[in-house]
Coordinates of C-alpha atoms in Angstrom, one line a residue:
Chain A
X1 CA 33.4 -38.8 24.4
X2 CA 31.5 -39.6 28.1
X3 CA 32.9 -42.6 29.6
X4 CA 30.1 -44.3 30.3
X5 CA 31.4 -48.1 30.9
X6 CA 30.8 -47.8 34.4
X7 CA 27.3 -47.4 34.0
X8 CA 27.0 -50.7 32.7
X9 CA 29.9 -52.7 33.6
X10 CA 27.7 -55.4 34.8
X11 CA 26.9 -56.5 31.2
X12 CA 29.5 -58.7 29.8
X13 CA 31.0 -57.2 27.1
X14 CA 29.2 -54.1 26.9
X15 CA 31.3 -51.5 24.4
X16 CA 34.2 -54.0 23.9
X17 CA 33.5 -53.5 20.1
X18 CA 32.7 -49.6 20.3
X19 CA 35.0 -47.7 17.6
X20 CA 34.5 -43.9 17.5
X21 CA 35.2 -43.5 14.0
X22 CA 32.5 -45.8 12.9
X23 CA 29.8 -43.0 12.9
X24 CA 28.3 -42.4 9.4
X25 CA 27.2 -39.0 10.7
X26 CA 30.9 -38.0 10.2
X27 CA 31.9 -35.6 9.7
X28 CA 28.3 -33.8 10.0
X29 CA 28.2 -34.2 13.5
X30 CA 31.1 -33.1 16.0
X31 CA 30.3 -35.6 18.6
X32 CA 30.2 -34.1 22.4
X33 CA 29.6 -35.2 25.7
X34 CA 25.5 -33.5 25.0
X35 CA 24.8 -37.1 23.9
X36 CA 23.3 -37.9 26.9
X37 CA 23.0 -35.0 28.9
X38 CA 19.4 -34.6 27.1
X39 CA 17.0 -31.3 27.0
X40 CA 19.5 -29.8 29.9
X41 CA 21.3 -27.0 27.8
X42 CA 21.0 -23.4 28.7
X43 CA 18.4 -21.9 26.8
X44 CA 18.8 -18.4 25.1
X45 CA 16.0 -15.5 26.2
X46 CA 12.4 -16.2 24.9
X47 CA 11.1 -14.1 23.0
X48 CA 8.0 -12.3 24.5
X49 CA 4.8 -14.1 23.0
X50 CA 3.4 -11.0 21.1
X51 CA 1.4 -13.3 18.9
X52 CA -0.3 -16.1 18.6
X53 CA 2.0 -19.3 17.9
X54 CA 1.1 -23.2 17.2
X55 CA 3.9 -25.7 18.8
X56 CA 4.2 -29.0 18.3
X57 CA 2.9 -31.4 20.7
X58 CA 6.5 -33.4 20.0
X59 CA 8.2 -30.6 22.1
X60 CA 7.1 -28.9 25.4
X61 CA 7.4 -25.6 24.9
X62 CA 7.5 -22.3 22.2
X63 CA 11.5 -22.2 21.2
X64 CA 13.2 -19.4 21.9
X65 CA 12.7 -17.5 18.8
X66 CA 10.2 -17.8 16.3
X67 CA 8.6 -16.2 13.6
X68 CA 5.7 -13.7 14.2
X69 CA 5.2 -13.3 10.1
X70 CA 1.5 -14.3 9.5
X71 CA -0.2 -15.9 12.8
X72 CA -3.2 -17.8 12.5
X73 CA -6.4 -16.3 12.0
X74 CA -10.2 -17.0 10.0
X75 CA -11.5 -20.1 8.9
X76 CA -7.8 -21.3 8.1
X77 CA -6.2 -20.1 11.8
X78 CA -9.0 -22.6 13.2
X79 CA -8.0 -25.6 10.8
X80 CA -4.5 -25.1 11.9
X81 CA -5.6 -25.1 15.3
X82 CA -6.7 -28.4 14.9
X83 CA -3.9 -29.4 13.0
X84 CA -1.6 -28.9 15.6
X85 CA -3.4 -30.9 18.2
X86 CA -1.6 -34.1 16.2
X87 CA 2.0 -34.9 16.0
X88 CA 4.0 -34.4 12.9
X89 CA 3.9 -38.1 12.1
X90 CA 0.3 -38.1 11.6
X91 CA -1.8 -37.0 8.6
X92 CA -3.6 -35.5 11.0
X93 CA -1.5 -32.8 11.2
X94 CA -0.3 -32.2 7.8
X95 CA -3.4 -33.0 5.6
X96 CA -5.9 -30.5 7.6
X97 CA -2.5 -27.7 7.1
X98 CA -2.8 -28.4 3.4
X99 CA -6.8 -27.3 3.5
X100 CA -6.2 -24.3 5.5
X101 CA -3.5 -23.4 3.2
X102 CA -6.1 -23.4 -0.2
X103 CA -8.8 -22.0 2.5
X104 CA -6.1 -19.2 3.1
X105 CA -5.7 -18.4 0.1
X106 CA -9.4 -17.4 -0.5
X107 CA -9.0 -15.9 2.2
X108 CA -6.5 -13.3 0.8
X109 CA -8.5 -12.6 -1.8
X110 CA -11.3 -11.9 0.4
X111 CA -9.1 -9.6 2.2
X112 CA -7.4 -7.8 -0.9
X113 CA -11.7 -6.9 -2.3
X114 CA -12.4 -5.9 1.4
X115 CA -9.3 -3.5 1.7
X116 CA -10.6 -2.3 -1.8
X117 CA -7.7 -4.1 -3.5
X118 CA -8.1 -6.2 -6.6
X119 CA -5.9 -8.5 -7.1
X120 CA -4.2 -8.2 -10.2
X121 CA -3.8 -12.2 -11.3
X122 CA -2.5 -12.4 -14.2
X123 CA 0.2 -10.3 -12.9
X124 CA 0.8 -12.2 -9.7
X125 CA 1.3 -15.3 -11.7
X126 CA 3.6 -13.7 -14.0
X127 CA 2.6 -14.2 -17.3
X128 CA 4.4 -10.9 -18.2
X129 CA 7.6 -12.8 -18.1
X130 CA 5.8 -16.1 -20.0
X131 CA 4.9 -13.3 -22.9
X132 CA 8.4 -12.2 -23.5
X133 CA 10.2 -15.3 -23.1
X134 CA 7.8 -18.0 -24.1
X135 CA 4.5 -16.5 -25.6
X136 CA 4.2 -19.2 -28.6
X137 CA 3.5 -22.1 -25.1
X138 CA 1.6 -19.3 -23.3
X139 CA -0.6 -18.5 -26.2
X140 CA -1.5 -22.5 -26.8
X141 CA -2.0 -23.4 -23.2
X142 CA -4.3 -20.3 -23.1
X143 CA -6.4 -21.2 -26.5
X144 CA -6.3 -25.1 -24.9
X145 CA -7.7 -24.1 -21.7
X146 CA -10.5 -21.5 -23.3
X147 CA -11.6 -24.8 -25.6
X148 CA -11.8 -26.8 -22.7
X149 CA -13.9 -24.3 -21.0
X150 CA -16.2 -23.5 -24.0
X151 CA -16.6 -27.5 -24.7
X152 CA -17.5 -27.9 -21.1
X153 CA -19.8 -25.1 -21.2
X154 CA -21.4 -25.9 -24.6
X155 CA -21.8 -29.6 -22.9
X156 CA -23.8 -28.6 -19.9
X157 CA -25.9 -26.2 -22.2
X158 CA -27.2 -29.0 -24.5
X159 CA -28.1 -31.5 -21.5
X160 CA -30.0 -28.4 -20.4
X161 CA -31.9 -28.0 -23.5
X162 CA -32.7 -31.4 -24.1
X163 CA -34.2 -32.1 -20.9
Chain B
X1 CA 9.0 -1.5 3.0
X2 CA 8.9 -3.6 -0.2
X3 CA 8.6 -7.4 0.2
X4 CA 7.5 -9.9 -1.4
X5 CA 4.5 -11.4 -0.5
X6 CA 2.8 -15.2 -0.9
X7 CA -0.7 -15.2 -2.0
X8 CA -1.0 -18.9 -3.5
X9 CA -0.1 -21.5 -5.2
X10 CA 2.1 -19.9 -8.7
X11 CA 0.9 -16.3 -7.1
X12 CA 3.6 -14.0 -5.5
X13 CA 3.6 -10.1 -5.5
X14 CA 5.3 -7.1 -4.2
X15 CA 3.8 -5.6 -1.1
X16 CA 4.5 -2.9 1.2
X17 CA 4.4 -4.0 4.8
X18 CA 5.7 -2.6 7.7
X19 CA 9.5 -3.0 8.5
X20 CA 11.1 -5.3 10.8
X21 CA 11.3 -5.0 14.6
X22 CA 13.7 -6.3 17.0
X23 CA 12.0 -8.8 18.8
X24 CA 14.6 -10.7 20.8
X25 CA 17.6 -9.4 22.5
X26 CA 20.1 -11.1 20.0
X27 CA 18.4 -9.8 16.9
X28 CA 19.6 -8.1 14.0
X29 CA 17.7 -5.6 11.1
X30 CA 19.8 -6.5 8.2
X31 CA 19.0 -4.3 5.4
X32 CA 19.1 -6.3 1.8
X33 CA 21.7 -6.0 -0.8
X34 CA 21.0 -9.7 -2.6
X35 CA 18.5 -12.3 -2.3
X36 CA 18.4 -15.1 -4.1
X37 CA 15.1 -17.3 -5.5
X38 CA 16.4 -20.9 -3.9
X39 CA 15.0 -23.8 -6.1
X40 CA 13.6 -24.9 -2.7
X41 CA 11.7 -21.7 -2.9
X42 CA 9.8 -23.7 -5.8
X43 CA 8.5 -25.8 -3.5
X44 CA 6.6 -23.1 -1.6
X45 CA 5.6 -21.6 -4.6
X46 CA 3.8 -24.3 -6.2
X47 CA 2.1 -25.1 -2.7
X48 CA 3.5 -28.0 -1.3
X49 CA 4.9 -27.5 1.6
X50 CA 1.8 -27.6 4.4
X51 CA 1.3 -24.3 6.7
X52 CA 2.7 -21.7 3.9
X53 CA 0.1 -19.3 4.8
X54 CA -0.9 -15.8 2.3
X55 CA 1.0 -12.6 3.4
X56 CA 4.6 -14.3 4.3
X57 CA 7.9 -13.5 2.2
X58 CA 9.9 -16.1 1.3
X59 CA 13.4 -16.0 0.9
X60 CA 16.6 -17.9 2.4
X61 CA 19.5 -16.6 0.7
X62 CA 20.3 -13.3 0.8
X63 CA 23.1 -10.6 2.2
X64 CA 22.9 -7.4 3.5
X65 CA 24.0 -4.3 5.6
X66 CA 23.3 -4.5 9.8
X67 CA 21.2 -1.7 10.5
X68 CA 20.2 -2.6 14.0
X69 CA 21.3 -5.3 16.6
X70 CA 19.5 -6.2 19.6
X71 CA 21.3 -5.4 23.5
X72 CA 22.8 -8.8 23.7
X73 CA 24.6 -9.2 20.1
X74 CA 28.2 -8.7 20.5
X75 CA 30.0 -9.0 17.6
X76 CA 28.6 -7.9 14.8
X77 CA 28.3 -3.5 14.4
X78 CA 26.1 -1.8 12.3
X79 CA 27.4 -1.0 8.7
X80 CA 28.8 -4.6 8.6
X81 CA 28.0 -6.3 5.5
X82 CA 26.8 -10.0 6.2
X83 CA 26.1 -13.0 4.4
X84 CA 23.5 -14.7 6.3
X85 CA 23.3 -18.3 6.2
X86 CA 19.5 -19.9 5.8
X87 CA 19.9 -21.7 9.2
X88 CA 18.4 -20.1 11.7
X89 CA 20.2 -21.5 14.9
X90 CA 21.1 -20.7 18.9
X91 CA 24.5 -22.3 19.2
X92 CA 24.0 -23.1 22.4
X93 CA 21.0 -26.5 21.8
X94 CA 22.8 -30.1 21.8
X95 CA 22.7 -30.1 18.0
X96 CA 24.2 -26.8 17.2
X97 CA 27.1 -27.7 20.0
X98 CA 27.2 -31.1 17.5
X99 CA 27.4 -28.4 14.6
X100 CA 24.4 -29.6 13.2
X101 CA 23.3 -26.1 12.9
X102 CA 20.5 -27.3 10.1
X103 CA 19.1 -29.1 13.4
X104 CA 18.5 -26.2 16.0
X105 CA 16.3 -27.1 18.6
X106 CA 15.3 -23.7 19.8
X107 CA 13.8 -21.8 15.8
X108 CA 11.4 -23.9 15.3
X109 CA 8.4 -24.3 17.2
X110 CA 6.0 -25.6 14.5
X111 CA 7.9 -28.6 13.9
X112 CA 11.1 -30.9 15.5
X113 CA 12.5 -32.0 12.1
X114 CA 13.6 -28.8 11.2
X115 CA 15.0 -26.2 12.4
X116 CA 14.2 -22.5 11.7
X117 CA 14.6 -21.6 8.4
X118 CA 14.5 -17.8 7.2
X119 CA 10.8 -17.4 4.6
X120 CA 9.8 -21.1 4.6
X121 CA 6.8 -21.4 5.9
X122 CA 5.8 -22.1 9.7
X123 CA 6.6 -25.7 9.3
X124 CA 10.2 -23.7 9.1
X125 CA 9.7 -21.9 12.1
X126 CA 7.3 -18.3 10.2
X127 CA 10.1 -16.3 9.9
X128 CA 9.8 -13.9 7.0
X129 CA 12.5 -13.9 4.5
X130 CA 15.1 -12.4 2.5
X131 CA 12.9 -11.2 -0.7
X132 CA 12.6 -7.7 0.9
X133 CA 13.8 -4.3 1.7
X134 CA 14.4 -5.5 5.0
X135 CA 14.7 -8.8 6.9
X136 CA 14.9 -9.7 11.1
X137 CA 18.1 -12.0 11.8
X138 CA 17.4 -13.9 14.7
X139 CA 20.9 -15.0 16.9
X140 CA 22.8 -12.5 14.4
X141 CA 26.0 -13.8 16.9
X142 CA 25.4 -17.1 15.8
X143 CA 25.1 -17.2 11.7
X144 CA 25.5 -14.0 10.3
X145 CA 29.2 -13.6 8.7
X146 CA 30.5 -10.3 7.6
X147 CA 31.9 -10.9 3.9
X148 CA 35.6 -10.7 3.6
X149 CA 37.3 -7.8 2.2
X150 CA 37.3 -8.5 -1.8
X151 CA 34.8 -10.8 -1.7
X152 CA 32.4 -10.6 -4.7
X153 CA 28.7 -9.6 -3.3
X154 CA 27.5 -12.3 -5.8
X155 CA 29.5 -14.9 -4.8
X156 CA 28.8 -14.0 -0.9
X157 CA 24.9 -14.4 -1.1
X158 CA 25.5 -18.3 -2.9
X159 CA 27.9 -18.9 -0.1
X160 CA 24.4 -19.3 2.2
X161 CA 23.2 -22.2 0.8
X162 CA 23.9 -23.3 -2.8
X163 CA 27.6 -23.7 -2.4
X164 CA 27.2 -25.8 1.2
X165 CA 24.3 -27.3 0.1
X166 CA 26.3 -29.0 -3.1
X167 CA 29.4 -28.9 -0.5
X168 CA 28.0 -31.3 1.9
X169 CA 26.0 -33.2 -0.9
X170 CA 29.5 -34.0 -2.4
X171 CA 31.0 -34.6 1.4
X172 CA 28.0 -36.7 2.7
X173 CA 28.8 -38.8 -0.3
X174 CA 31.9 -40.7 1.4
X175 CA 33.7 -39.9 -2.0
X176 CA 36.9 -42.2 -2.0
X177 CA 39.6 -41.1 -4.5
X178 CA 38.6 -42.4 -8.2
X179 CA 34.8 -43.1 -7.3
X180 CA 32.1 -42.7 -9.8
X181 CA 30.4 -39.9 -8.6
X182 CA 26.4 -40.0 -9.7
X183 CA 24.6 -36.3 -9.4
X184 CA 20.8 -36.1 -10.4
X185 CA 19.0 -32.7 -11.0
X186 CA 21.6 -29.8 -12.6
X187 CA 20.0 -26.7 -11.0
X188 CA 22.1 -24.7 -8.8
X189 CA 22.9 -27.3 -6.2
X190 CA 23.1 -30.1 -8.2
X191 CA 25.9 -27.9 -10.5
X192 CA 27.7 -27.2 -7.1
X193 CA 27.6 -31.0 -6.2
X194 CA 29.4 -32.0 -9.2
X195 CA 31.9 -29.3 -8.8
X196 CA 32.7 -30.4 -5.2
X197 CA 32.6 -34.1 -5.9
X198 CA 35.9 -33.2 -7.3
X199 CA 36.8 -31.3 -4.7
X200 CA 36.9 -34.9 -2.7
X201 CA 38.9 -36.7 -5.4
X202 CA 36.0 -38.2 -7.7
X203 CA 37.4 -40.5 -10.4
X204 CA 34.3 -39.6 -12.8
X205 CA 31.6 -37.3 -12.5
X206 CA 27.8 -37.9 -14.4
X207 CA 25.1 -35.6 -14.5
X208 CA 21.6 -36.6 -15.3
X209 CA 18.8 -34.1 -15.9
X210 CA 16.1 -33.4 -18.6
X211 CA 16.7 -29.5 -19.5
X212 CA 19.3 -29.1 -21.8
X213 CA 20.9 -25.5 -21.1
X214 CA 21.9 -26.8 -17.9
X215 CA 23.4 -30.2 -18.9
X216 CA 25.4 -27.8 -21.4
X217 CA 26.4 -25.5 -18.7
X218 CA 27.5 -28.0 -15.9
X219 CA 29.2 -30.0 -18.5
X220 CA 31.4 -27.2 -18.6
X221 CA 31.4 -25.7 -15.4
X222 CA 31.8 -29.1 -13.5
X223 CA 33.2 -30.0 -15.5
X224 CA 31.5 -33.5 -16.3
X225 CA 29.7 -35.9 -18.4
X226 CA 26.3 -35.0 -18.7
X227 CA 22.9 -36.7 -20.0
X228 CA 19.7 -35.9 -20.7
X229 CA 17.2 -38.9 -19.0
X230 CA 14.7 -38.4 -21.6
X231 CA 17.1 -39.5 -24.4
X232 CA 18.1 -42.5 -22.6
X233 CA 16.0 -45.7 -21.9
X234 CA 15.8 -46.2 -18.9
X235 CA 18.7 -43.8 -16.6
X236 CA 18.8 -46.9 -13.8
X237 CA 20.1 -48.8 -16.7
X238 CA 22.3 -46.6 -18.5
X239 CA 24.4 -45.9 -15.4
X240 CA 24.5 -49.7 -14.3
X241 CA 25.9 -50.2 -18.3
X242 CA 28.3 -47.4 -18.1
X243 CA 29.9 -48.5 -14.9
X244 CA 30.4 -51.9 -15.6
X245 CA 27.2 -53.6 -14.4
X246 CA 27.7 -52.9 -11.0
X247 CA 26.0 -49.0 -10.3
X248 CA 27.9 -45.9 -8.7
X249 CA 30.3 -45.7 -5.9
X250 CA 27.9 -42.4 -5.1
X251 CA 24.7 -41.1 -5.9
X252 CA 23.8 -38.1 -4.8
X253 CA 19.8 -36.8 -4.8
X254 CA 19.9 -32.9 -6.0
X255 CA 16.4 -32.4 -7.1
X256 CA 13.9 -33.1 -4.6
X257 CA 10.0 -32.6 -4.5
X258 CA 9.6 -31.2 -7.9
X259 CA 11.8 -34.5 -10.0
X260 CA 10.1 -35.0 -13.2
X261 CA 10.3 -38.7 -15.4
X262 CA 8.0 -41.0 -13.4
X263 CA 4.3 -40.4 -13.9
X264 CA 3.0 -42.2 -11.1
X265 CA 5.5 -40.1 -8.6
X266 CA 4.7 -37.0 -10.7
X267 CA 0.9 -37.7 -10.0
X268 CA 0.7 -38.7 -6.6
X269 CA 4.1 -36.0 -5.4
X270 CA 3.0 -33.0 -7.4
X271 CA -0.3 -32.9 -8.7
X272 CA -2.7 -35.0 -6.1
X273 CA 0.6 -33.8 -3.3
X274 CA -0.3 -37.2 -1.5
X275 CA 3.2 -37.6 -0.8
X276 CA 6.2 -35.2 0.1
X277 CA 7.0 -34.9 -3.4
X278 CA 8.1 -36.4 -6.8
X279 CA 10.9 -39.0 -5.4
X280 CA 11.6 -39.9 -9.1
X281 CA 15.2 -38.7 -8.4
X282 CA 15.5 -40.5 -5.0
X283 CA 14.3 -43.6 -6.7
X284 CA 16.9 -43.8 -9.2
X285 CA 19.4 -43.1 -7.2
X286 CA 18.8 -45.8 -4.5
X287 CA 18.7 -48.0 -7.9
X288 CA 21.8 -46.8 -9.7
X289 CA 24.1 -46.8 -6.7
X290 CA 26.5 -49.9 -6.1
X291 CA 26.0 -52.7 -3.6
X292 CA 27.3 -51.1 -0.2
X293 CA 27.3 -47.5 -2.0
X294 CA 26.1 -44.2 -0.6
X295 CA 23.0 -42.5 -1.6
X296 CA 23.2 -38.7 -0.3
X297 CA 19.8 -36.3 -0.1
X298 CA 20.1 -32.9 -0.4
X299 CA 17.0 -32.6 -2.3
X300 CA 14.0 -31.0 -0.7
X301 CA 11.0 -33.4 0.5
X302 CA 7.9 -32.4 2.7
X303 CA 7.4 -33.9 5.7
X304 CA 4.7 -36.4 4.7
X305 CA 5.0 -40.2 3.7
X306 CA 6.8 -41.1 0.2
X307 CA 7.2 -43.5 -2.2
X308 CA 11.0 -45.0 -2.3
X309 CA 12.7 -48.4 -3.0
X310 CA 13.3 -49.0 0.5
X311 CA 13.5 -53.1 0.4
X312 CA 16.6 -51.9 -2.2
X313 CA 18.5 -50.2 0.4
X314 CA 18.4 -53.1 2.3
X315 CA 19.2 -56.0 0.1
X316 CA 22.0 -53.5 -1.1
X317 CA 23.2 -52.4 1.9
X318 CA 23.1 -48.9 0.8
X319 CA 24.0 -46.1 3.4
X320 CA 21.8 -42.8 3.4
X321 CA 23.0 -39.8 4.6
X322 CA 21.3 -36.6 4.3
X323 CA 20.9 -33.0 6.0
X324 CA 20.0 -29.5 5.7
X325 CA 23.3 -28.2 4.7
X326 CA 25.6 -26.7 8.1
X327 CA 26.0 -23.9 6.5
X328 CA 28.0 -22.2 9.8
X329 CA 30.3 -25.0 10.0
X330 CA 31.2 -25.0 6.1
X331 CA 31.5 -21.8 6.0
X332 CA 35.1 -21.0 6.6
X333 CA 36.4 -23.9 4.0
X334 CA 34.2 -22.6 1.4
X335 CA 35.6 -18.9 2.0
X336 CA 38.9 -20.2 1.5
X337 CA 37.8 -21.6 -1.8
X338 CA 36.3 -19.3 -3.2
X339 CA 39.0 -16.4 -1.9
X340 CA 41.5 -18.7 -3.7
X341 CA 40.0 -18.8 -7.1
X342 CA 38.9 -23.1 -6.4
X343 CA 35.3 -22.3 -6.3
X344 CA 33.4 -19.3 -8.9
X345 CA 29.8 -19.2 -7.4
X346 CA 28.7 -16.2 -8.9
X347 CA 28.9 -17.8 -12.9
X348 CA 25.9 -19.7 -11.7
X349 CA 23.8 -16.3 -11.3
X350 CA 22.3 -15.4 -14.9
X351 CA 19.9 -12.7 -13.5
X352 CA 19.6 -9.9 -11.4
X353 CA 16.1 -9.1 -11.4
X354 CA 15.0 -5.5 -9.6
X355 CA 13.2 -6.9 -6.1
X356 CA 9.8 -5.1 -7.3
X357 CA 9.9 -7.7 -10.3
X358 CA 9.4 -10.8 -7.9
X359 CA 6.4 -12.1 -10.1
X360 CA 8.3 -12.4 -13.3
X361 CA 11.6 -13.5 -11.6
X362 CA 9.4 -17.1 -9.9
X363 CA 8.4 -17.4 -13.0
X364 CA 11.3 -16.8 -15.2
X365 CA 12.9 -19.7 -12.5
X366 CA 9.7 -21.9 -12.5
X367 CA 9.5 -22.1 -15.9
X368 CA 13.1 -22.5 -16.9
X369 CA 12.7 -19.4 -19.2
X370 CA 15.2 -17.4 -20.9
X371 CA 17.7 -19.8 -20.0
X372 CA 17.7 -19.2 -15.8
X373 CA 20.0 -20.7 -13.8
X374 CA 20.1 -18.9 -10.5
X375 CA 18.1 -15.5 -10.9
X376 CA 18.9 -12.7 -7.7
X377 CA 16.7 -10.3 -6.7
X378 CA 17.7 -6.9 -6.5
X379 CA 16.4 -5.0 -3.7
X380 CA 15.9 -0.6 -4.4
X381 CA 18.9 0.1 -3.0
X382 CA 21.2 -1.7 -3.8
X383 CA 20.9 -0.9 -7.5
X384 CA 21.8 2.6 -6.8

């Protein structure tokens, strides 16, 4: 490890006590002489920017790779935008990411009709494999959730009739 | 190519989307022979983890056949068939040169806590995953290992995650020889954790879950006691009574967002997602672990505040230790384990499920149907 008594040999004391194999990272973490050398390491090529990418604002800069697998874009790309002008210890960041994740997800099923795609559902969710290996559950939570529907519905029909 | 493809909360599908580029000079096309749904992958599934967005495949844990490599990749060739681990990371940023290759500072942009990780959203860094025909490896130098000769394909794509994952659960532990070794959650990693606490010299081994399969199977494969928490009281209680009033050496969290057996937890983690998940498993562990004990996390938690005991690790003086598994710096120990007959990933795999099935397979894994332990997904080709 850096010696780096010298650095503060004028505090009395100062590492008498220090034991290397105290460090309850071990043996995660191969301890180097990076521990202090901070953001100074040789950074590989960046990759060209080809699309749009959010950083955090707890770093100064894109990494060197990164993902280009669905950039930001409608209603949801703008939330995110937002998002990222907080730091990841805020709710401001991740609660907005949240909304444009459900917003997103309209948004794909905007963007299946619009390609002339609809989306098969019930497939997606993959009650296929709930009718071959658990259909009795399936069945029940179906018949609960049409009961619930048809109360609700029945419900809002008689408050419209009486009044 | 096929891929699978997010579209929502419980929704996945196969796509066709266009195939991978290079896009770095020390990238790699790997083309997939096994990719495994990671109980992590849950936790995209069912939404929780913020900036998941429609369109991206998932996937962290798969193997497969180099098909290109970028200018400045030097030892891998094409044809090489690599098990790639779900790290994405430089080897050349402070942490990776510290081997805390979960830790890369230079694959993630979208967050710090994290490095990249292949198909986990861009709070992972927006990399697509492994559920496809074909996946881009960034710093294929750096990660990708080409499976030794003999080596079991199924037992290769568990060696990039579930067997370091349980590995350093186990090794973060501190096991002494003879400790009482605590492991909550018997999915995939949690299985592996109780087969590697052994591995360390564990005096007693205990498994607590609520589905019943896998208490049967890891009572076997561990092997170990195992116990169903919803036929005990209270599981704080029945550990503290079974090890003499005073907890265990080791508890180790393998569960996660998703823990069921707290209501309050289950309502504000999962349903209302208020906080970074169920930490029903967390909480007992901080509570069933001894005075001066070790609580180690392996389990999966979004990045937002939650609810855990925390005035209990204090007045117990409890030490917490948790990661995302190194897989690079595990890797050769666990090779040697499994090459010698210690370690038999693949009997945690009980279905290969053709790639174009991805739907079903979530589900089949979601749902704990048909008996599923570790389900793989089997791209076109490499059922020929």
């Amino acid at each position: 490890m850096k010696d780096t008594a010298k650095d503060y040999s004028h505090i009395k004391g100062w590492g008498v006590d220090a034991d290397p194999k105290n460090d309850p990272t071990y043996p995660m973490k191969h301890r180097n002489d990076g521990e202090q050398a901070g953001y100074s390491w040789e950074r590989p090529p960046q990759q060209p920017t080809t699309v749009e990418v959010l950083h955090s604002i707890e770093r100064p800069n894109v990494t060197a790779v990164f993902g280009t697998s669905t950039p930001p874009s409608g209603l949801s790309g703008m939330i995110r935008r937002i998002a990222f002008k907080d730091s990841e210890s805020s709710y401001g960041h991740w609660l907005p990411l949240m909304l444009a994740d459900r917003v997103n997800m309209v948004e794909g099923v905007l963007d299946d009709l619009m390609h002339g795609h609809v989306p098969n559902i019930v497939g997606e969710l993959g009650w296929k494999a709930e009718w071959k290996h658990n259909r009795t559950k399936l069945v029940r939570r179906v018949l609960v959730r049409v009961a619930l529907v048809s109360t609700a519905v029945a419900y809002l029909r008689s408050r419209r009739d009486d009044s | 190519m096929l891929a699978m493809s997010y579209r929502g909360p419980l929704r996945v599908r196969i796509d066709h989307k266009p195939m991978p580029e290079i896009l770095h000079p020390q990238d790699a096309i790997v083309r997939v022979t096994r990719s495994c749904i990671c109980g992590s992958d849950l936790h995209l599934y069912n939404g929780d983890v913020p900036d998941t967005r429609v369109g991206m495949t998932f996937g962290h844990e798969f193997t497969g056949v180099v098909e290109q490599l970028g200018e400045e990749v030097q030892k891998l060739k094409i044809g090489d068939h690599v098990l790639v681990p779900f790290n994405i990371a430089c080897g050349k940023c402070v942490f990776c040169q510290q081997e805390l290759y979960g830790n890369c500072h230079e694959s993630n942009p979208e967050a710090t806590a994290v490095g990249g990780i292949f198909g986990y959203s861009h709070t992972a860094g927006g990399y697509n995953g492994g559920q496809a025909e074909y996946v881009r490896v960034p710093y294929a130098d750096v990660g990708p290992t080409v499976i030794p000769d003999g080596m079991d394909v199924d037992d290769a794509v568990l060696l990039t995650d579930v067997v370091p994952t349980g590995y350093q659960a186990a090794e973060m532990g501190g096991i002494q020889r003879g400790d009482t070794v605590v492991v909550f959650g018997a999915g995939p990693v949690g299985i592996m954790a109780a087969r590697c606490a052994w591995l360390f010299g564990a005096g007693r081994v205990i498994v607590i879950d609520h589905v019943d399969y896998r208490l049967d199977f890891v009572k076997k494969y561990a092997p170990c006691e195992a116990y169903n928490f919803r036929s005990l009281e209270d599981p704080v209680v029945f550990i503290k009574r079974t090890t003499d009033s005073l907890g265990a050496d080791v508890c180790i969290d393998a569960v996660g967002a998703e823990a069921a057996g707290n209501a309050m937890q289950t309502l504000l983690g999962r349903k209302l997602l208020l906080q970074g998940g169920s930490a029903t498993a967390l909480h007992w562990a901080i509570n069933s672990v001894k005075k001066g004990g070790i609580v180690s996390i392996v389990g999966v938690y979004g990045p937002i505040n939650t609810l855990v005991p925390i005035g209990n690790v204090v007045n117990k003086g409890i030490t917490i230790r948790a990661n995302q598994a190194s897989v690079k710096r595990l890797l050769p120990r666990l090779i040697e384990h499994v090459q010698n007959g210690t370690l038999d990933p693949k009997a945690l795999i009980t279905h290969h499920i053709p790639l174009e099935e991805v739907s079903d397979a979530y589900r089949i894994f979601s749902a704990k149907l048909d008996q599923c332990i570790k389900p793989v997904l089997m791209p076109p080709s490499a059922r020929m």
